Short mmCIF file of C-alpha atoms in Angstrom, two decimals:
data_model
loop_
_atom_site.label_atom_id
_atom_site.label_comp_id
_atom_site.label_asym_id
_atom_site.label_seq_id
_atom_site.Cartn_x
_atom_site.Cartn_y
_atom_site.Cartn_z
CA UNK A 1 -0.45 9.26 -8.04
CA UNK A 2 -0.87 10.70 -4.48
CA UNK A 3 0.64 13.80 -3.62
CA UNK A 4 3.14 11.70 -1.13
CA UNK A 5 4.23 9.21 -4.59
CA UNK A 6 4.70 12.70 -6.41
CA UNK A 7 7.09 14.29 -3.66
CA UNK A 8 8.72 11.17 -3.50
CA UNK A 9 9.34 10.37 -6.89
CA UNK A 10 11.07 13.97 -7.11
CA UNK A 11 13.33 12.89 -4.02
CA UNK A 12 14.80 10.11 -6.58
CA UNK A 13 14.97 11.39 -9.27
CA UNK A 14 17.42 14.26 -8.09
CA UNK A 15 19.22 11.76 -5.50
CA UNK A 16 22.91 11.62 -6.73
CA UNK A 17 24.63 8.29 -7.95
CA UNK A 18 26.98 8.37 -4.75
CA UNK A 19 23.83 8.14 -2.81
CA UNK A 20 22.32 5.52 -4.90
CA UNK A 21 25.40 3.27 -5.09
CA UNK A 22 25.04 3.75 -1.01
CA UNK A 23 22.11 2.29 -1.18
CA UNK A 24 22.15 -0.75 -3.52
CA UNK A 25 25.29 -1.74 -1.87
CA UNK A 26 23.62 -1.72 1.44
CA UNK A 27 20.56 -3.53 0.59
CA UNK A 28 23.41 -6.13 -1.01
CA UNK A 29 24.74 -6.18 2.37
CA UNK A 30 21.18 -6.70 4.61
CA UNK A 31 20.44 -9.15 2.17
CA UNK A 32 23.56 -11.54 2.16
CA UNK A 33 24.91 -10.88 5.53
CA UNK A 34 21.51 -9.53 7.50
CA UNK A 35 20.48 -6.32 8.81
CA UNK A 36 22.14 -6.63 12.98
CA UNK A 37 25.40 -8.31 11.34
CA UNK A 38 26.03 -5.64 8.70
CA UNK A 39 28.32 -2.81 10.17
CA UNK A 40 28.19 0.46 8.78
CA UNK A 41 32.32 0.12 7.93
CA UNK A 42 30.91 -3.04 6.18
CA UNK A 43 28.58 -0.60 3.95
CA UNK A 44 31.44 2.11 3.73
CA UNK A 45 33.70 -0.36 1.98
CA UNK A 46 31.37 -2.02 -0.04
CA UNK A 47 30.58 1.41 -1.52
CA UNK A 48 33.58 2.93 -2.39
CA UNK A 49 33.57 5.29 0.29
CA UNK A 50 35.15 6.41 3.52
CA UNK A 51 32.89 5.74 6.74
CA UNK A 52 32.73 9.63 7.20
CA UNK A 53 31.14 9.97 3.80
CA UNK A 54 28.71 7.34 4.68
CA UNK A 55 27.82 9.41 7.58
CA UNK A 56 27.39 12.79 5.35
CA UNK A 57 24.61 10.88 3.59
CA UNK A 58 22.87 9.05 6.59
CA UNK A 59 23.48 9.37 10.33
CA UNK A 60 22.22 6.06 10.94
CA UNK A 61 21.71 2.23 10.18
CA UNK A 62 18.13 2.60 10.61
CA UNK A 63 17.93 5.66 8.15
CA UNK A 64 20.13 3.59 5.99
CA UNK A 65 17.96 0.98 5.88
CA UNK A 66 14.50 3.44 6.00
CA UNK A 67 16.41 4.93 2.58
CA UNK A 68 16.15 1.82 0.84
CA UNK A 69 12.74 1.33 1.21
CA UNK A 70 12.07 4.57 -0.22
CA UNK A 71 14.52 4.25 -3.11
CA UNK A 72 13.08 1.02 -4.36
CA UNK A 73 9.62 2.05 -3.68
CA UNK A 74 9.89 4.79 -5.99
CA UNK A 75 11.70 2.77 -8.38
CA UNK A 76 8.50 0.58 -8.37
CA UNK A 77 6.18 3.31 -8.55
CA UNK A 78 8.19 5.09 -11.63
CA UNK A 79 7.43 1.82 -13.68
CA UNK A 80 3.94 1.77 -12.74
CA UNK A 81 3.38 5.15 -13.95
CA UNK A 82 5.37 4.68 -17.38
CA UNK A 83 2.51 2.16 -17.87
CA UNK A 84 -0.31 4.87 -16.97
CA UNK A 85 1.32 6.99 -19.18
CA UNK A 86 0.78 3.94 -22.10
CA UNK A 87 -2.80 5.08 -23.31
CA UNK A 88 -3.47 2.58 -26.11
CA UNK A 89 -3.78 0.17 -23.08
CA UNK A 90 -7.30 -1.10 -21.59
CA UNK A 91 -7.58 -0.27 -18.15
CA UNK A 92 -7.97 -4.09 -17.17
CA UNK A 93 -4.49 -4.77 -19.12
CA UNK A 94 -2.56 -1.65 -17.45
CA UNK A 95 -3.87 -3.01 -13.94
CA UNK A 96 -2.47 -6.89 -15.42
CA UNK A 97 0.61 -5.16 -16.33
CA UNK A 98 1.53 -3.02 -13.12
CA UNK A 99 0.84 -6.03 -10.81
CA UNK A 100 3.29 -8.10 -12.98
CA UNK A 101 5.52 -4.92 -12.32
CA UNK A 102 4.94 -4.84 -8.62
CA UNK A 103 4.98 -9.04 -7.92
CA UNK A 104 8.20 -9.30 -10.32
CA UNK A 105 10.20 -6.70 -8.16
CA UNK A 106 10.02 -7.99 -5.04
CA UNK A 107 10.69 -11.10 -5.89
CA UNK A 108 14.33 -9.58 -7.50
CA UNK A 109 14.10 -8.19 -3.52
CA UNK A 110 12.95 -11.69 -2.21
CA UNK A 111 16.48 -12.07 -0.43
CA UNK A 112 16.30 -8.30 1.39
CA UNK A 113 12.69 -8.78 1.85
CA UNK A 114 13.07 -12.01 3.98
CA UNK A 115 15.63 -11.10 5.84
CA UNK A 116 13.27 -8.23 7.06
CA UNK A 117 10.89 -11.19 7.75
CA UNK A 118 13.18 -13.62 9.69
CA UNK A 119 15.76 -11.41 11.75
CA UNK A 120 12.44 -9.39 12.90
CA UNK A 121 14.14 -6.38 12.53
CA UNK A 122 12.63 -3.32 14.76
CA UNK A 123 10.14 -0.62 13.05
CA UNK A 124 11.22 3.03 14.05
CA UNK A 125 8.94 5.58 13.82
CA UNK A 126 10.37 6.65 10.63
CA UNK A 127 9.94 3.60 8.73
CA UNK A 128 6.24 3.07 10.00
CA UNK A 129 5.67 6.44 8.91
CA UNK A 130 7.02 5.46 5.30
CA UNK A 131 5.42 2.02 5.42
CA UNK A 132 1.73 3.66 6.17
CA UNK A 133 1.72 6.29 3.73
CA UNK A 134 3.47 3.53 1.10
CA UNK A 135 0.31 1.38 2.18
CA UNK A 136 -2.63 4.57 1.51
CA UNK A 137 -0.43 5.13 -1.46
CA UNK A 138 -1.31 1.31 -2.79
CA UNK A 139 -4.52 1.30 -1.84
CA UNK A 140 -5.80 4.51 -4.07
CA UNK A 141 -4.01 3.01 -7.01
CA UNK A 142 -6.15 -0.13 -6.16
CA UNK A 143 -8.86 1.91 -5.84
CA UNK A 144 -8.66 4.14 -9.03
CA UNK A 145 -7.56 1.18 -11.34
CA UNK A 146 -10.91 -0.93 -10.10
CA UNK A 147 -13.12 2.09 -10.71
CA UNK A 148 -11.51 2.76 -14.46
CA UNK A 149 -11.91 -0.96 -15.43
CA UNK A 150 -15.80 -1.78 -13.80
CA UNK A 151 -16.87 1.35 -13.53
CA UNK A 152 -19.28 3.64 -10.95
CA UNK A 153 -21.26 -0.07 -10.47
CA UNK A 154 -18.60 -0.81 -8.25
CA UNK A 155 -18.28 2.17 -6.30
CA UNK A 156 -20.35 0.43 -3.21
CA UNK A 157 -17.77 -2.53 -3.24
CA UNK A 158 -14.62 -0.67 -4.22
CA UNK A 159 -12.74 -1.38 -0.10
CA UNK A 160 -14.09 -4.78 0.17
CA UNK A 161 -12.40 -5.35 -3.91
CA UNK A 162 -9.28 -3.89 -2.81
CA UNK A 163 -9.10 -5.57 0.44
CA UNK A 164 -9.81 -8.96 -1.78
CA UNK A 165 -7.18 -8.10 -4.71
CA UNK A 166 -4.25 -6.97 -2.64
CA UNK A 167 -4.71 -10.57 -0.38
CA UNK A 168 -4.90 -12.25 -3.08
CA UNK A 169 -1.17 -10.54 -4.67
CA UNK A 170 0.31 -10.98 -1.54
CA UNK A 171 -0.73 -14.14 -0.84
CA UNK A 172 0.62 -15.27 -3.80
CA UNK A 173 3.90 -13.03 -3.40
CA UNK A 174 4.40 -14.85 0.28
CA UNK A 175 4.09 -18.38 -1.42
CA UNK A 176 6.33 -17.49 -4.41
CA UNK A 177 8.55 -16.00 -1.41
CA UNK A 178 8.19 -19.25 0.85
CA UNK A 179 8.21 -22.12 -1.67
CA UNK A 180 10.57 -21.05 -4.51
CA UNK A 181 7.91 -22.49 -6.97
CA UNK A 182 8.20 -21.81 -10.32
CA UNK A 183 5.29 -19.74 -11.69
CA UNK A 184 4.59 -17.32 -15.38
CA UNK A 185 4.53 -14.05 -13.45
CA UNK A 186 2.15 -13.26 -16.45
CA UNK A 187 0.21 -16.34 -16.37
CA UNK A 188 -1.01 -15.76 -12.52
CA UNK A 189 -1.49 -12.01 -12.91
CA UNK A 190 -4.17 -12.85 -15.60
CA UNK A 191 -5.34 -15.43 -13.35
CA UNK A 192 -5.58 -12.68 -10.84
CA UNK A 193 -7.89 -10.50 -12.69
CA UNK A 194 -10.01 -13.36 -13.95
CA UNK A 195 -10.80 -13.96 -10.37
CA UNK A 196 -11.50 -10.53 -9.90
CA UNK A 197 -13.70 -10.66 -13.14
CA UNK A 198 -15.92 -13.44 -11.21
CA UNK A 199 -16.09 -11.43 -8.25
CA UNK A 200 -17.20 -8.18 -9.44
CA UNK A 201 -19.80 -10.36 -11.92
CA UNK A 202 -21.09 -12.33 -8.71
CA UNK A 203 -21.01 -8.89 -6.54
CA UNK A 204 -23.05 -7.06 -9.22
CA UNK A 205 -25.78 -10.14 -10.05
CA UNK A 206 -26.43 -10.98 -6.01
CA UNK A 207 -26.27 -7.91 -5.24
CA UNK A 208 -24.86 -8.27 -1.68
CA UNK A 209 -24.94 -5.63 0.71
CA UNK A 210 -20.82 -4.12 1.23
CA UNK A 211 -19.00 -5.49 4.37
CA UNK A 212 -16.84 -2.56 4.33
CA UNK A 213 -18.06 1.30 3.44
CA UNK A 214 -15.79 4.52 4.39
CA UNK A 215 -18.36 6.18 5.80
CA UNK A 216 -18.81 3.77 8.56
CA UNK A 217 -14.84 3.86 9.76
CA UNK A 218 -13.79 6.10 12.38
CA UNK A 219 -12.10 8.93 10.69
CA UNK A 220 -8.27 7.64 11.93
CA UNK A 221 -8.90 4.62 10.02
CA UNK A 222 -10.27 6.29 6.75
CA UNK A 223 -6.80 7.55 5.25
CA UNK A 224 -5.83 3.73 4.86
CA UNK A 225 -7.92 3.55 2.22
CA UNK A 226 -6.68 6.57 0.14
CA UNK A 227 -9.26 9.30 0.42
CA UNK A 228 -12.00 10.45 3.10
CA UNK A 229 -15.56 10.07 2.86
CA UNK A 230 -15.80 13.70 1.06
CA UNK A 231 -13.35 12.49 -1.51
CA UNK A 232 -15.51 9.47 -2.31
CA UNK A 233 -18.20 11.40 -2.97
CA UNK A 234 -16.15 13.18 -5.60
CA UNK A 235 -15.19 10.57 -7.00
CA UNK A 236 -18.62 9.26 -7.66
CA UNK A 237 -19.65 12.79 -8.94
CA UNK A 238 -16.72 12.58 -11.16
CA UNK A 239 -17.89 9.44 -12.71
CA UNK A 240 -21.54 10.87 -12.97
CA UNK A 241 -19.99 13.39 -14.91
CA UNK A 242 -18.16 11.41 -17.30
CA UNK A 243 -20.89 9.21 -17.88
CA UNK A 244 -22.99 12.38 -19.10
CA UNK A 245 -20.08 13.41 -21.25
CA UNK A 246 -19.78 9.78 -22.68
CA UNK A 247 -23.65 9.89 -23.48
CA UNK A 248 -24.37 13.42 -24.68
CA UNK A 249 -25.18 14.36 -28.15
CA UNK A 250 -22.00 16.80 -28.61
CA UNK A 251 -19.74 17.65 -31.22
CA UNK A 252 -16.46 15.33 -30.38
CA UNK A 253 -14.08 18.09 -29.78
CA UNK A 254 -16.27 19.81 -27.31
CA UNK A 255 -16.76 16.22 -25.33
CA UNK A 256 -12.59 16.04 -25.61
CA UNK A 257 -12.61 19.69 -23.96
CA UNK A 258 -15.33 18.64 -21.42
CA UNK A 259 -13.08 15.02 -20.56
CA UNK A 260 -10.03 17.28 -19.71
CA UNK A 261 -11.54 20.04 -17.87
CA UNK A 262 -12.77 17.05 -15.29
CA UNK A 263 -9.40 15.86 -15.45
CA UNK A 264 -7.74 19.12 -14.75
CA UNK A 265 -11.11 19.17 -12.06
CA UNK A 266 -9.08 16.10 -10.47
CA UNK A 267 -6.03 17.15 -10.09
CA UNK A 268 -7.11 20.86 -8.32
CA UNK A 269 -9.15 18.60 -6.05
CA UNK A 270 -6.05 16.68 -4.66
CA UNK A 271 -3.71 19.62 -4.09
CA UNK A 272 -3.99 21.20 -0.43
CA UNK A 273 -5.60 23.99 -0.93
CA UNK A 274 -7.67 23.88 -4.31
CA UNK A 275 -8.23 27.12 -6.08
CA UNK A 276 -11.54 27.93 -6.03
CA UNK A 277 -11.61 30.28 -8.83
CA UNK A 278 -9.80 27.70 -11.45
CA UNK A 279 -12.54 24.87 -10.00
CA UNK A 280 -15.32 27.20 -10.69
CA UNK A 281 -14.05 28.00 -14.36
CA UNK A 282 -13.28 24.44 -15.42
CA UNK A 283 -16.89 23.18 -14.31
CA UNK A 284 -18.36 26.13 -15.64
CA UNK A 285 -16.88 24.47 -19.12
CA UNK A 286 -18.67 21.83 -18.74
CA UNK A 287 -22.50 23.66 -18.62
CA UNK A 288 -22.77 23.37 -22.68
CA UNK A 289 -24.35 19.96 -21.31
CA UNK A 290 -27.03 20.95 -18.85
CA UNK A 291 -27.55 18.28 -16.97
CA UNK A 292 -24.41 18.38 -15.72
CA UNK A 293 -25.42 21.46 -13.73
CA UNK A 294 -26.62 20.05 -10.61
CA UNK A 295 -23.72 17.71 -10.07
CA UNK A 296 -21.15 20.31 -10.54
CA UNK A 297 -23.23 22.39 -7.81
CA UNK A 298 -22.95 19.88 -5.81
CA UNK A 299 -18.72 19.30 -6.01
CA UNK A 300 -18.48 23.06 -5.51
CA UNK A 301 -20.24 22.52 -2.55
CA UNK A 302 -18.50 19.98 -1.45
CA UNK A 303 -15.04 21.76 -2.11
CA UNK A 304 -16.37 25.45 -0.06
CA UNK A 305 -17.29 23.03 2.96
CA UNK A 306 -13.59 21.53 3.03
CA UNK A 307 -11.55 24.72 2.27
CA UNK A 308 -13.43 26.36 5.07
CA UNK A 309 -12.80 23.30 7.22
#
């Protein structure tokens, strides 16, 4: 989870009910009756509430309706991470099950999210703002599940993957959405990662050179894709790392204590301003395999350029 999905999901999770009945009702509303044709008296009523209430909660229909994408965004996202939170799963079966997640609901949305479509309702600043950060926020878990299931083989493909695997669920979401066919949501999402089975095989035997790399966007472009070109390289020190673990000749409590300290590494690395100290200490753990040496050297490094940055 990005720290955005984090602060978000806390924003739900203490919302009151009044607030989320506000909210359903509305999206009830936008979906039946559309988004210019739906008064806020209309969402008032519908709600239980008096119109000033309404207004205590949101000032406007357009933060009304910039709410609801957040609500049932996190309501997404809070499913998807009860299935991270499954460990007894294979990585390529918790990426099958959180697309079924995803795909199955918005299409329980399809009426809202077509009426979105159709009336061409306006973006405000706000919503773009939510809708781009929503965006970086599903492309890292793209990211993260593709590198957990293939592997640091990948790493040179990972954009051009997730650029391929989020067409392809969206291009099947906009046909499910346009042609009310009838389709096993669980049938197509292993279809899905078949297909993306085939293309990582074919990537890996032809060995074809990446059409897209991070390092060669312009840096306003690079936060689309989850994580800057410093954080890549992390992430394929990370995986260096783990592979040395994996491979070392250790007692299997001391390669348990070596797998968290990278995790705990992980998690310092995404905050805003990583402790240095704690960094230093956890990698230092991981020194009873020496070999390991240099690549830690070379995240601390890494870490000191960016904090003084």
């Amino acid at each position: 989870m990005t720290n955005w999905s984090v602060n978000l999901c806390r924003e739900v999770k203490h919302m009151n009910e009044k607030k989320k009945n506000i909210l359903e009702q509305a999206m009830m509303l936008f979906a039946t009756k559309g988004y210019h044709s739906t008064s806020m008296q209309e969402v008032a009523e519908q709600a239980g509430v008096s119109k000033g209430a309404l207004y205590l909660h949101f000032t406007s229909k357009n933060e009304l309706l910039v709410e609801i994408y957040r609500y049932y965004y996190q309501i997404i996202k809070e499913k998807m991470n009860a299935v991270d939170d499954t460990k007894d799963l294979h990585p390529k079966e918790r990426l099958r099950t959180q697309i079924s997640i995803y795909m199955e609901e918005l299409l329980s949305q399809k009426e809202f999210i077509l009426m979105h479509m159709n009336e061409n309702v306006s973006y405000s600043k706000e919503l773009e703002e939510f809708l781009q950060s929503a965006k970086t926020d599903t492309f890292q878990w793209y990211k993260e599940s593709l590198t957990n299931i293939y592997g640091a083989s990948i790493l040179p493909y990972t954009i051009d993957l997730t650029i391929i695997l989020k067409a392809m669920i969206e291009g099947y979401l906009f046909t499910l959405f346009s042609t009310n066919a009838s389709l096993s949501i669980e049938g197509l999402t292993a279809f899905i990662i078949s297909r993306l089975d085939d293309l990582v095989e074919g990537l890996l035997e032809k060995k074809e050179k990446p059409q897209f790399v991070l390092s060669q966007m312009n840096i306003q472009a690079q936060p689309l894709f989850g994580e800057s070109h410093w954080q890549e390289k992390l992430h394929t020190y990370f995986l260096q790392l783990e592979n040395l673990i994996m491979d070392s000749n250790i007692d299997e409590q001391v390669r348990k204590d070596c797998v968290d300290s990278i995790e705990f590494i992980k998690e310092e690395t995404k905050q805003v301003n990583p402790r240095r100290m704690i960094l230093l200490g956890l990698l230092n753990n991981l020194h009873v395999i020496p070999e390991t040496k240099p690549i830690s050297d070379k995240i601390v490094e890494i870490i000191t350029e960016q904090m003084a940055q």
